[in-house]
CSV table of C-alpha atoms in Angstrom, one decimal:
chain,number,residue,atom,x,y,z
A,107,MET,CA,0.0,0.0,0.0
A,108,THR,CA,1.2,3.5,-0.8
A,109,THR,CA,0.1,6.8,0.8
A,110,ALA,CA,-1.2,9.9,-0.9
A,111,THR,CA,2.4,11.1,-1.1
A,112,GLY,CA,3.3,8.0,-3.0
A,113,ARG,CA,5.5,6.5,-0.3
A,114,GLN,CA,5.4,2.8,0.3
A,115,LEU,CA,4.3,1.8,3.8
A,116,ALA,CA,6.5,-0.4,5.9
A,117,GLY,CA,4.3,-3.5,5.5
A,118,PRO,CA,0.9,-5.0,5.9
A,119,LEU,CA,0.4,-4.0,9.6
A,120,SER,CA,1.2,-0.4,8.8
A,121,ALA,CA,-1.2,-0.6,5.9
A,122,ALA,CA,-4.0,-2.0,8.1
A,123,VAL,CA,-3.6,0.8,10.6
A,124,ALA,CA,-3.5,3.4,7.8
A,125,THR,CA,-6.7,1.9,6.3
A,126,LEU,CA,-8.3,2.2,9.8
A,127,CYS,CA,-7.4,5.9,10.1
A,128,VAL,CA,-8.7,6.7,6.7
A,129,ALA,CA,-12.0,4.9,7.4
A,130,LEU,CA,-12.5,6.6,10.7
A,131,GLN,CA,-11.7,10.2,9.6
A,132,PRO,CA,-15.3,11.0,8.5
A,133,GLN,CA,-16.7,9.5,11.7
A,134,VAL,CA,-14.8,11.7,14.2
A,135,SER,CA,-14.4,15.3,15.2
A,136,PRO,CA,-12.2,17.6,13.1
A,137,GLU,CA,-9.6,17.7,16.0
A,138,THR,CA,-9.4,13.9,16.1
A,139,ALA,CA,-9.4,13.7,12.3
A,140,ALA,CA,-6.4,16.1,12.3
A,141,GLY,CA,-4.7,13.7,14.7
A,142,PHE,CA,-5.4,10.8,12.4
A,143,ARG,CA,-3.8,12.7,9.5
A,144,GLU,CA,-0.6,13.1,11.6
A,145,VAL,CA,-0.7,9.4,12.3
A,146,LEU,CA,-0.9,8.7,8.6
A,147,ARG,CA,2.0,11.1,7.9
A,148,ARG,CA,4.2,9.3,10.4
A,149,LEU,CA,3.2,5.9,9.1
A,150,SER,CA,4.4,6.9,5.6
A,151,ALA,CA,7.6,8.4,7.0
A,152,PRO,CA,10.9,6.5,7.5
A,153,LEU,CA,11.4,4.7,10.8
A,154,GLN,CA,12.4,7.3,13.3
A,155,VAL,CA,15.1,6.3,15.9
A,156,ALA,CA,15.9,8.7,18.8
A,157,ILE,CA,19.4,8.6,20.2
A,158,ALA,CA,19.1,9.2,24.0
A,159,GLY,CA,21.6,9.1,26.9
A,160,ARG,CA,23.4,11.1,29.5
A,161,ILE,CA,25.4,14.2,28.7
A,162,LYS,CA,28.9,13.5,27.4
A,163,SER,CA,28.0,9.9,26.6
A,164,GLY,CA,29.0,10.4,23.0
A,165,LYS,CA,25.6,10.5,21.4
A,166,SER,CA,26.4,12.9,18.7
A,167,THR,CA,29.7,11.1,17.8
A,168,LEU,CA,27.6,7.9,17.4
A,169,VAL,CA,25.0,9.8,15.3
A,170,ASN,CA,27.8,10.9,12.9
A,171,ALA,CA,29.2,7.3,12.7
A,172,LEU,CA,25.7,5.9,12.0
A,173,ILE,CA,25.0,8.5,9.3
A,174,GLY,CA,28.5,8.2,7.8
A,175,ARG,CA,29.1,11.9,7.9
A,176,ARG,CA,30.5,14.3,10.5
A,177,VAL,CA,27.5,16.6,10.7
A,178,ALA,CA,26.3,16.7,14.3
A,179,PRO,CA,28.4,18.9,16.6
A,180,THR,CA,30.1,16.9,19.4
A,181,ALA,CA,31.5,19.8,21.5
A,182,VAL,CA,29.1,21.1,24.2
A,183,GLY,CA,27.4,24.2,22.8
A,184,GLU,CA,24.0,25.7,22.0
A,185,CYS,CA,23.2,23.1,19.3
A,186,THR,CA,23.7,20.2,21.8
A,187,ARG,CA,20.9,21.7,23.9
A,188,LEU,CA,18.4,21.2,21.0
A,189,VAL,CA,16.6,18.3,19.5
A,190,THR,CA,18.0,17.7,16.0
A,191,ARG,CA,16.3,15.5,13.4
A,192,PHE,CA,18.5,14.1,10.6
A,193,GLN,CA,16.4,13.1,7.6
A,194,TYR,CA,16.8,12.5,3.9
A,195,GLY,CA,16.5,15.5,1.5
A,196,THR,CA,17.3,16.3,-2.1
A,197,VAL,CA,19.3,19.3,-1.0
A,198,ASP,CA,21.5,19.6,2.1
A,199,ARG,CA,20.1,22.3,4.3
A,200,ILE,CA,19.3,23.1,7.9
A,201,GLU,CA,15.9,24.4,9.1
A,202,VAL,CA,15.8,26.1,12.5
A,203,ILE,CA,12.2,25.6,13.8
A,204,PHE,CA,11.1,28.2,16.3
A,205,THR,CA,8.6,27.6,19.1
A,206,ASP,CA,6.1,29.9,17.3
A,207,GLY,CA,6.3,27.8,14.2
A,208,ARG,CA,8.6,30.1,12.2
A,209,LYS,CA,11.4,28.5,10.1
A,210,GLN,CA,14.8,29.8,9.2
A,211,VAL,CA,16.9,28.1,6.6
A,212,LEU,CA,20.7,27.9,7.1
A,213,PRO,CA,23.5,26.3,5.2
A,214,PHE,CA,25.9,23.8,6.8
A,215,ASP,CA,29.3,25.3,7.8
A,216,VAL,CA,32.4,25.0,5.7
A,217,GLU,CA,33.2,21.6,7.3
A,218,GLY,CA,29.7,20.3,6.4
A,219,MET,CA,28.5,20.4,10.0
A,220,ILE,CA,25.7,22.2,11.8
A,221,PRO,CA,27.1,25.6,12.7
A,222,ALA,CA,28.4,25.9,16.2
A,223,SER,CA,26.3,29.2,16.5
A,224,LEU,CA,22.9,29.5,14.9
A,225,GLY,CA,22.9,33.2,15.1
A,226,VAL,CA,19.5,33.2,16.8
A,227,ASP,CA,18.1,33.2,20.3
A,228,VAL,CA,18.3,29.5,21.2
A,229,ASP,CA,15.6,30.0,23.9
A,230,GLU,CA,13.2,30.7,21.1
A,231,VAL,CA,14.1,27.6,19.1
A,232,SER,CA,12.1,24.4,19.2
A,233,HIS,CA,14.4,22.1,17.3
A,234,ILE,CA,16.5,21.7,14.2
A,235,GLU,CA,15.6,19.8,11.0
A,236,ALA,CA,18.7,18.7,9.1
A,237,TYR,CA,18.2,17.4,5.6
A,238,LEU,CA,21.0,15.4,4.0
A,239,THR,CA,21.4,13.7,0.6
A,240,ASN,CA,22.4,10.6,2.4
A,241,ALA,CA,21.3,7.1,1.4
A,242,VAL,CA,21.3,5.9,5.0
A,243,LEU,CA,18.5,8.3,5.8
A,244,ARG,CA,16.2,7.2,3.0
A,245,ASP,CA,14.5,4.7,5.3
A,246,LEU,CA,15.8,5.9,8.7
A,247,THR,CA,15.4,9.3,10.4
A,248,VAL,CA,17.9,9.8,13.3
A,249,ILE,CA,16.9,12.1,16.2
A,250,ASP,CA,19.8,13.5,18.3
A,251,THR,CA,18.5,14.6,21.7
A,252,PRO,CA,19.9,16.7,24.6
A,253,GLY,CA,21.9,14.8,27.2
A,254,LEU,CA,20.1,13.7,30.3
A,255,GLY,CA,21.7,14.7,33.6
A,256,SER,CA,23.2,18.0,32.4
A,257,LEU,CA,24.7,20.2,35.1
A,258,ASP,CA,23.5,23.3,33.1
A,259,ALA,CA,20.2,24.5,34.5
A,260,ALA,CA,18.9,25.6,31.1
A,261,SER,CA,19.7,22.1,29.6
A,262,VAL,CA,18.1,20.4,32.6
A,263,ALA,CA,14.9,22.4,32.0
A,264,ARG,CA,15.0,21.6,28.3
A,265,THR,CA,15.5,17.9,29.0
A,266,GLU,CA,12.7,17.8,31.5
A,267,GLU,CA,10.4,19.4,29.0
A,268,LEU,CA,11.6,16.8,26.4
A,269,LEU,CA,10.7,14.0,28.8
A,270,GLY,CA,7.3,15.5,29.5
A,271,ALA,CA,8.1,16.6,33.1
A,272,ALA,CA,6.9,20.1,32.2
A,273,GLY,CA,3.3,20.2,31.0
A,274,ASP,CA,3.6,23.4,29.0
A,275,LEU,CA,5.9,22.1,26.3
A,276,ASP,CA,5.0,23.7,23.0
A,277,PRO,CA,3.4,21.4,20.4
A,278,VAL,CA,6.2,22.0,17.8
A,279,SER,CA,8.9,20.8,20.3
A,280,ARG,CA,6.8,17.9,21.4
A,281,ASN,CA,6.2,16.8,17.8
A,282,ALA,CA,9.9,16.9,17.1
A,283,VAL,CA,10.5,14.0,19.5
A,284,ALA,CA,7.1,12.4,19.5
A,285,GLY,CA,7.6,10.9,16.1
A,286,ALA,CA,10.3,8.6,17.3
A,287,GLU,CA,9.2,5.0,17.2
A,288,ALA,CA,12.4,3.4,18.5
A,289,VAL,CA,15.3,4.4,20.8
A,290,LEU,CA,19.0,3.7,20.9
A,291,TYR,CA,20.1,4.4,24.4
A,292,VAL,CA,23.8,5.3,24.9
A,293,VAL,CA,25.5,4.4,28.2
A,294,THR,CA,29.1,4.6,29.4
A,295,GLN,CA,30.8,2.5,32.1
A,296,GLY,CA,28.6,3.7,35.0
A,297,VAL,CA,25.0,2.7,34.4
A,298,ARG,CA,23.0,4.4,37.1
A,299,ALA,CA,20.0,3.0,38.9
A,300,ASP,CA,17.8,5.6,37.4
A,301,ASP,CA,18.8,4.8,33.8
A,302,HIS,CA,15.8,2.4,33.8
A,303,GLN,CA,13.5,5.3,34.7
A,304,ALA,CA,15.2,7.7,32.2
A,305,LEU,CA,14.8,5.3,29.4
A,306,ALA,CA,11.1,4.7,30.3
A,307,ALA,CA,10.5,8.4,30.5
A,308,PHE,CA,12.1,9.1,27.2
A,309,THR,CA,10.1,6.5,25.3
A,310,ALA,CA,6.9,7.6,27.0
A,311,ALA,CA,7.6,11.1,25.6
A,312,THR,CA,8.2,9.7,22.1
A,313,ALA,CA,5.7,7.2,20.7
A,314,SER,CA,3.6,6.9,23.9
A,315,ARG,CA,4.9,3.3,24.4
A,316,GLU,CA,7.3,2.1,27.0
A,317,ALA,CA,10.7,0.9,25.9
A,318,GLY,CA,11.0,-2.8,25.3
A,319,PRO,CA,13.2,-5.3,23.4
A,320,VAL,CA,11.1,-4.7,20.3
A,321,ASN,CA,11.9,-1.0,20.0
A,322,ALA,CA,15.0,-0.3,22.1
A,323,ILE,CA,18.6,-1.3,22.2
A,324,ALA,CA,21.5,0.2,24.1
A,325,VAL,CA,25.2,0.7,23.3
A,326,LEU,CA,28.1,0.9,25.7
A,327,ASN,CA,30.0,3.8,24.2
A,328,LYS,CA,33.7,4.7,24.9
A,329,ALA,CA,34.5,1.1,25.4
A,330,ASP,CA,38.2,1.9,25.0
A,331,THR,CA,38.2,3.8,28.3
A,332,ILE,CA,37.5,0.6,30.3
A,333,ALA,CA,40.4,-0.5,32.5
A,334,PRO,CA,40.5,-4.3,31.8
A,335,GLU,CA,42.1,-5.0,35.1
A,336,SER,CA,38.9,-3.7,36.8
A,337,VAL,CA,36.7,-6.3,35.0
A,338,ASP,CA,36.8,-9.9,36.1
A,339,GLY,CA,37.1,-12.3,33.2
A,340,SER,CA,38.7,-9.8,30.8
A,341,ASP,CA,42.1,-11.5,30.8
A,342,GLY,CA,43.6,-8.0,30.4
A,343,ASP,CA,41.9,-7.3,27.0
A,344,VAL,CA,40.0,-4.1,26.6
A,345,TRP,CA,37.5,-5.4,24.1
A,346,LYS,CA,36.8,-8.5,26.2
A,347,ALA,CA,36.3,-6.3,29.2
A,348,ALA,CA,33.8,-4.2,27.2
A,349,LEU,CA,31.9,-7.3,26.2
A,350,VAL,CA,31.7,-8.5,29.9
A,351,LEU,CA,30.6,-5.1,31.1
A,352,ALA,CA,28.0,-4.8,28.3
A,353,GLU,CA,26.6,-8.1,29.4
A,354,LYS,CA,26.3,-6.8,33.0
A,355,GLN,CA,24.7,-3.6,31.8
A,356,ALA,CA,22.2,-5.6,29.7
A,357,ARG,CA,21.1,-7.4,32.9
A,358,ILE,CA,20.5,-4.0,34.5
A,359,LEU,CA,18.6,-2.5,31.6
A,360,LYS,CA,16.7,-5.6,30.5
A,361,PRO,CA,13.9,-6.0,29.7
A,362,ARG,CA,13.8,-2.4,28.6
A,363,VAL,CA,16.3,-3.1,25.8
A,364,ALA,CA,17.0,-5.9,23.5
A,365,ASP,CA,20.7,-5.9,24.1
A,366,VAL,CA,23.7,-3.8,25.1
A,367,LEU,CA,26.6,-3.6,22.6
A,368,PRO,CA,30.0,-2.2,23.1
A,369,VAL,CA,31.2,0.5,20.6
A,370,ILE,CA,34.1,3.0,20.4
A,371,GLY,CA,32.3,5.9,18.9
A,372,LEU,CA,35.3,8.1,18.3
A,373,VAL,CA,37.1,5.5,16.2
A,374,ALA,CA,33.9,4.6,14.4
A,375,GLU,CA,33.2,8.3,13.6
A,376,SER,CA,36.7,8.9,12.3
A,377,ALA,CA,36.8,5.7,10.2
A,378,GLU,CA,33.3,6.0,8.7
A,379,THR,CA,33.1,9.8,8.0
A,380,GLY,CA,36.4,10.5,6.3
A,381,GLY,CA,38.0,11.8,9.5
A,382,PHE,CA,40.8,9.3,9.1
A,383,THR,CA,42.9,10.3,6.1
A,384,ALA,CA,45.8,9.0,4.0
A,385,ALA,CA,48.0,11.5,5.8
A,386,ASP,CA,46.9,10.0,9.1
A,387,ALA,CA,47.8,6.6,7.9
A,388,GLU,CA,51.2,7.8,6.7
A,389,ALA,CA,51.8,9.4,10.2
A,390,LEU,CA,51.0,6.1,11.9
A,391,ARG,CA,53.3,4.3,9.5
A,392,ARG,CA,56.2,6.7,10.6
A,393,ILE,CA,55.4,6.1,14.2
A,394,ALA,CA,55.4,2.3,13.6
A,395,ALA,CA,58.9,2.7,12.2
A,396,LEU,CA,60.2,4.2,15.4
A,397,ASP,CA,62.3,2.0,17.7
A,398,ALA,CA,60.3,-0.2,20.1
A,399,ASP,CA,61.4,1.6,23.3
A,400,THR,CA,60.3,5.0,21.9
A,401,ARG,CA,56.9,3.6,20.8
A,402,ASP,CA,56.3,1.8,24.1
A,403,MET,CA,57.0,5.0,26.0
A,404,MET,CA,54.8,7.1,23.8
A,405,LEU,CA,51.9,4.7,24.1
A,406,MET,CA,51.9,4.8,27.9
A,407,SER,CA,49.6,7.8,27.9
A,408,ALA,CA,48.0,10.4,25.7
A,409,ASP,CA,50.2,13.1,27.2
A,410,LEU,CA,53.4,11.2,26.4
A,411,PHE,CA,52.2,10.3,22.9
A,412,THR,CA,51.7,14.0,22.0
A,413,SER,CA,54.7,15.5,23.9
A,414,TRP,CA,57.5,12.9,23.5
A,415,GLU,CA,60.3,13.9,21.2
A,416,CYS,CA,60.3,12.1,17.9
A,417,ASP,CA,60.4,12.7,14.2
A,418,VAL,CA,56.6,12.9,13.8
A,419,PRO,CA,55.5,16.5,14.5
A,420,ALA,CA,53.6,17.0,17.8
A,421,GLY,CA,50.7,18.6,15.9
A,422,VAL,CA,50.2,15.5,13.8
A,423,ARG,CA,50.2,13.4,16.9
A,424,VAL,CA,47.6,15.7,18.5
A,425,ARG,CA,45.4,15.2,15.5
A,426,LEU,CA,45.7,11.4,15.8
A,427,MET,CA,44.6,11.6,19.4
A,428,GLU,CA,41.6,13.7,18.4
A,429,ARG,CA,40.6,11.2,15.7
A,430,LEU,CA,41.5,7.8,17.3
A,431,ASP,CA,42.5,8.3,21.0
A,432,LEU,CA,45.2,6.0,22.4
A,433,TYR,CA,43.3,2.8,21.8
A,434,GLY,CA,42.7,3.5,18.1
A,435,VAL,CA,46.4,4.4,17.7
A,436,ARG,CA,47.4,1.2,19.4
A,437,CYS,CA,45.1,-0.8,17.1
A,438,ALA,CA,46.5,0.9,14.0
A,439,LEU,CA,50.1,0.2,15.0
A,440,ALA,CA,49.3,-3.4,15.7
A,441,VAL,CA,47.8,-3.7,12.2
A,442,LEU,CA,50.9,-2.0,10.7
A,443,ALA,CA,53.2,-4.4,12.6
A,444,ALA,CA,51.4,-7.4,11.1
A,445,GLU,CA,50.8,-5.9,7.6
A,446,PRO,CA,53.5,-3.2,6.9
A,447,ALA,CA,52.4,-2.7,3.3
A,448,ILE,CA,48.7,-2.3,4.1
A,449,THR,CA,47.0,0.6,2.2
A,450,ALA,CA,45.4,3.6,3.9
A,451,GLY,CA,41.9,2.4,2.9
A,452,ALA,CA,42.5,-1.1,4.3
A,453,LEU,CA,43.8,0.3,7.5
A,454,ARG,CA,40.7,2.5,7.8
A,455,ARG,CA,38.6,-0.6,7.4
A,456,LYS,CA,40.5,-2.4,10.1
A,457,LEU,CA,40.0,0.5,12.5
A,458,LEU,CA,36.3,0.4,11.7
A,459,ASP,CA,36.2,-3.3,12.5
A,460,SER,CA,37.8,-2.6,15.8
A,461,SER,CA,35.2,0.1,16.7
A,462,GLY,CA,32.3,-2.3,17.1
A,463,LEU,CA,30.1,-0.2,14.8
A,464,ASP,CA,29.3,-3.1,12.4
A,465,GLY,CA,27.8,-5.0,15.4
A,466,VAL,CA,25.6,-2.0,16.3
A,467,ARG,CA,24.4,-1.6,12.7
A,468,ALA,CA,23.6,-5.3,12.5
A,469,LYS,CA,21.6,-5.1,15.7
A,470,LEU,CA,19.8,-2.0,14.4
A,471,ASN,CA,18.9,-3.9,11.3
A,472,ALA,CA,17.7,-6.9,13.2
A,473,VAL,CA,15.7,-5.1,15.9
A,474,PHE,CA,14.6,-2.0,14.0
A,475,ARG,CA,14.8,-2.1,10.2
A,476,ALA,CA,13.6,-5.7,9.8
A,477,ARG,CA,10.7,-5.1,12.2
A,478,ALA,CA,9.9,-1.6,11.1
A,479,ASP,CA,6.3,-2.6,10.1
A,480,GLY,CA,5.4,-3.9,13.5
A,481,ILE,CA,7.1,-1.1,15.3
A,482,LYS,CA,5.5,1.7,13.3
A,483,ALA,CA,2.1,0.0,13.3
A,484,ALA,CA,2.2,-0.5,17.1
A,485,ALA,CA,3.3,3.1,17.7
A,486,ALA,CA,0.6,4.4,15.3
A,487,LEU,CA,-2.1,2.3,17.0
A,488,ALA,CA,-1.0,3.6,20.4
A,489,SER,CA,-1.4,7.2,19.0
A,490,VAL,CA,-4.9,6.3,17.6
A,491,THR,CA,-5.9,5.0,21.0
A,492,ALA,CA,-4.6,8.1,22.8
A,493,LEU,CA,-6.5,10.4,20.4
A,494,ALA,CA,-9.7,8.5,21.1
A,495,GLN,CA,-9.2,8.6,24.8
A,496,ALA,CA,-8.6,12.4,24.6
A,497,SER,CA,-11.9,12.9,22.8
A,498,GLY,CA,-14.8,14.4,24.8
A,499,ASP,CA,-17.3,12.4,22.7
A,500,ALA,CA,-18.2,9.1,24.2
A,501,GLY,CA,-19.7,7.9,21.0
A,502,GLU,CA,-16.5,8.8,19.1
A,503,ARG,CA,-14.4,6.9,21.6
A,504,GLN,CA,-16.6,3.8,21.2
A,505,ARG,CA,-16.4,3.9,17.4
A,506,VAL,CA,-12.6,4.1,17.5
A,507,HIS,CA,-12.4,1.4,20.1
A,508,ASN,CA,-14.7,-0.9,18.0
A,509,ALA,CA,-12.7,-0.4,14.9
A,510,ILE,CA,-9.4,-1.2,16.7
A,511,GLU,CA,-11.0,-4.4,18.1
A,512,VAL,CA,-12.1,-5.5,14.6
A,513,LEU,CA,-8.5,-4.9,13.3
A,514,LEU,CA,-6.9,-6.8,16.2
A,515,ALA,CA,-9.2,-9.7,15.8
A,516,LYS,CA,-7.7,-10.6,12.4
A,517,PRO,CA,-5.0,-13.3,12.6
A,518,GLU,CA,-2.6,-11.2,10.5
A,519,ALA,CA,-2.8,-8.4,13.1
A,520,HIS,CA,-2.1,-10.5,16.1
A,521,GLN,CA,1.5,-9.3,16.2
A,522,LEU,CA,0.1,-6.0,17.4
A,523,ARG,CA,-1.6,-7.7,20.3
A,524,LEU,CA,1.6,-9.5,21.1
A,525,LEU,CA,3.6,-6.3,21.0
A,526,GLU,CA,1.1,-4.7,23.4
A,527,ALA,CA,1.4,-7.7,25.7
A,528,LEU,CA,5.1,-7.5,25.6
A,529,THR,CA,5.0,-3.8,26.4
A,530,LEU,CA,2.7,-4.4,29.4
A,531,VAL,CA,5.1,-7.1,30.8
A,532,THR,CA,8.4,-5.3,30.2
A,533,SER,CA,7.1,-2.0,31.7
A,534,GLY,CA,6.0,-3.8,34.8
A,535,ALA,CA,2.3,-2.8,34.2
A,536,VAL,CA,1.5,-6.5,34.5
A,537,ALA,CA,3.6,-8.5,37.0
A,538,MET,CA,4.4,-12.0,36.1
A,539,PRO,CA,6.8,-14.7,37.4
A,540,ALA,CA,10.3,-14.2,36.0
A,541,GLU,CA,10.3,-17.4,33.9
A,542,LEU,CA,7.0,-16.3,32.2
A,543,VAL,CA,8.4,-12.9,31.6
A,544,GLU,CA,11.3,-14.5,29.8
A,545,GLU,CA,8.9,-16.6,27.7
A,546,VAL,CA,6.8,-13.5,26.7
A,547,LEU,CA,10.0,-11.7,25.7
A,548,ARG,CA,11.1,-14.7,23.6
A,549,VAL,CA,7.8,-15.1,21.8
A,550,GLY,CA,7.2,-11.4,21.3
A,551,GLY,CA,10.8,-10.3,20.8
A,552,SER,CA,11.8,-12.2,17.6
A,553,PRO,CA,10.3,-12.4,14.1
A,554,HIS,CA,11.7,-15.9,13.5
A,555,ILE,CA,9.6,-18.9,14.7
A,556,PRO,CA,12.5,-21.1,16.0
A,557,ASP,CA,13.8,-18.2,18.1
A,558,GLN,CA,10.2,-17.5,19.3
A,559,LEU,CA,10.1,-21.1,20.5
A,560,GLY,CA,13.6,-21.1,21.8
A,561,LEU,CA,14.3,-24.2,19.6
A,562,ARG,CA,16.7,-22.9,16.9
A,563,GLY,CA,18.1,-25.8,14.8
A,564,ARG,CA,15.5,-28.3,16.0
A,565,PRO,CA,13.5,-30.4,13.5
A,566,LEU,CA,10.0,-29.3,12.4
A,567,PRO,CA,8.0,-32.0,14.2
A,568,GLU,CA,9.6,-30.9,17.5
A,569,LEU,CA,8.7,-27.3,16.8
A,570,VAL,CA,5.1,-28.3,16.0
A,571,ALA,CA,4.7,-30.3,19.2
A,572,TYR,CA,6.2,-27.6,21.4
A,573,ALA,CA,4.0,-24.8,19.9
A,574,LEU,CA,0.9,-26.8,20.5
A,575,ALA,CA,1.9,-27.8,24.1
A,576,ARG,CA,2.7,-24.2,25.0
A,577,ALA,CA,-0.5,-23.0,23.5
A,578,GLY,CA,-2.4,-25.4,25.7
A,579,TRP,CA,-0.4,-24.4,28.8
A,580,TRP,CA,-1.0,-20.7,28.4
A,581,ARG,CA,-4.7,-21.3,27.8
A,582,SER,CA,-4.9,-23.3,31.1
A,583,PHE,CA,-2.9,-20.6,32.9
A,584,ALA,CA,-5.3,-17.9,31.5
A,585,SER,CA,-8.3,-19.8,32.8
A,586,PHE,CA,-7.1,-21.1,36.1
A,587,GLY,CA,-3.9,-19.6,37.5
A,588,ALA,CA,-3.7,-16.0,36.3
A,589,THR,CA,-4.9,-12.7,37.7
A,590,PRO,CA,-7.2,-10.8,35.4
A,591,ALA,CA,-4.3,-8.7,34.1
A,592,GLN,CA,-2.1,-11.7,33.6
A,593,GLY,CA,-5.0,-13.5,31.9
A,594,ARG,CA,-5.1,-10.8,29.3
A,595,VAL,CA,-1.5,-11.4,28.5
A,596,ALA,CA,-1.8,-15.1,28.7
A,597,HIS,CA,-4.7,-15.2,26.1
A,598,VAL,CA,-2.5,-13.2,23.7
A,599,VAL,CA,0.5,-15.6,24.2
A,600,HIS,CA,-1.8,-18.6,23.9
A,601,ARG,CA,-3.0,-17.3,20.5
A,602,ALA,CA,0.5,-16.5,19.4
A,603,TYR,CA,1.5,-20.1,20.0
A,604,PHE,CA,-1.6,-21.4,18.3
A,605,LEU,CA,-1.0,-19.3,15.2
A,606,ILE,CA,2.7,-20.5,15.1
A,607,TRP,CA,1.4,-24.1,15.3
A,608,GLN,CA,-1.0,-23.4,12.4
A,609,GLN,CA,1.8,-21.9,10.4
A,610,LEU,CA,4.2,-24.7,11.1
A,611,ARG,CA,1.6,-27.4,10.2
A,612,GLY,CA,1.1,-25.5,6.9
A,613,GLY,CA,4.8,-25.9,6.2
A,614,GLY,CA,5.8,-22.4,7.1
A,615,GLN,CA,9.0,-21.7,9.1
A,616,ARG,CA,10.6,-18.4,9.1
């Protein structure tokens, strides 16, 4: 299905919700109909992912790496206090959106970045729209957000407004963030106890849905700053320490997020955006040619690396620190020691491999892009429900409710019921025993049947038998052992297993 703008919708679930909105528009008030039009617009837009996290967690650096262009300012300044939406456009441009709805078009600066100073009163700015002729953004809009936990009072107030703590947030600012359907949450070594609440608050301010493994992942940024001796099981290796720490953080943040992945944002940004040049590779080659004692001394600290007397100019070494930091330099020198004749392009690729960015992108594809239809449809249906609940007309509320129930009764739309049940469980709105929570997460958190059943690699007859057995168990639990709230979830899980059983008997196995 395509929209009036000619854009293809993400899939059949999005098309079903779009059809519902179109059918309901003549039956509701002009205000509710306007809300439905906004839902339709968002359904036809690319999947919108918000990058959230604490101040100085490296969000903007990661944004640049994901886009493949150094465009988001990384130094703390007026732009980092604003929401910035990076989206596809046929002409590179910046639109400054004011709280009163005015727009001001600006060019990117000479380095291709958003200007450090916008030349306007930032307190009157709602957000920034950045349009880029960038293939990555054709099906993905990236929303860079102010850092949580800023020590600056103005940024604190802006972040609180962003999270809905202030009730008087202007509609333009709210809409800038509210379109996000998924969240990539950036953490560093010290996950705080309130990161759970911050993540929940952020997603509540976006698509009116709590974070869960379907629409949220986290990254452990600045993994190169981890002291491996402080992490048990690291064997003195920085990356192994990062993997161990990421696993621990995943246990803290789950079930809010699908996973926590380590990444070195600075190295990823430099390698992916052109920040690492042939001149940088040549400078590293010259450093690799120094005697071993000199190299070892220089690599003891960033200060020694930039100040030690050697044939490579100090300014060149400062640039290497700014682009790669000490960990990236060490990785590059190790590669050069193993492959002295390696080209600058191949060295850049090795650095990118060492950054962990490919793993983050793969997870983004698996969790977000591959499931964009379900994510967008569920977010849209949540917005439709909220619009109906806000209506003062009881008859209108009932008409919308009935239409939603008809939609959700269709077998092909059961995924939306399952996503709703998963959200209820992961948010804690419905309390269930831990082993059942894990099962709901498994069934609702994967698009592939063997993974949903937890039986990857098993033969088809075993999958069929297990799906039918679990369908029966959840039906019995819904009828005899569950509270009313648990029963609602149990009926959904029972039907999910039953539909899986039907599909497997028909020979289908995704």
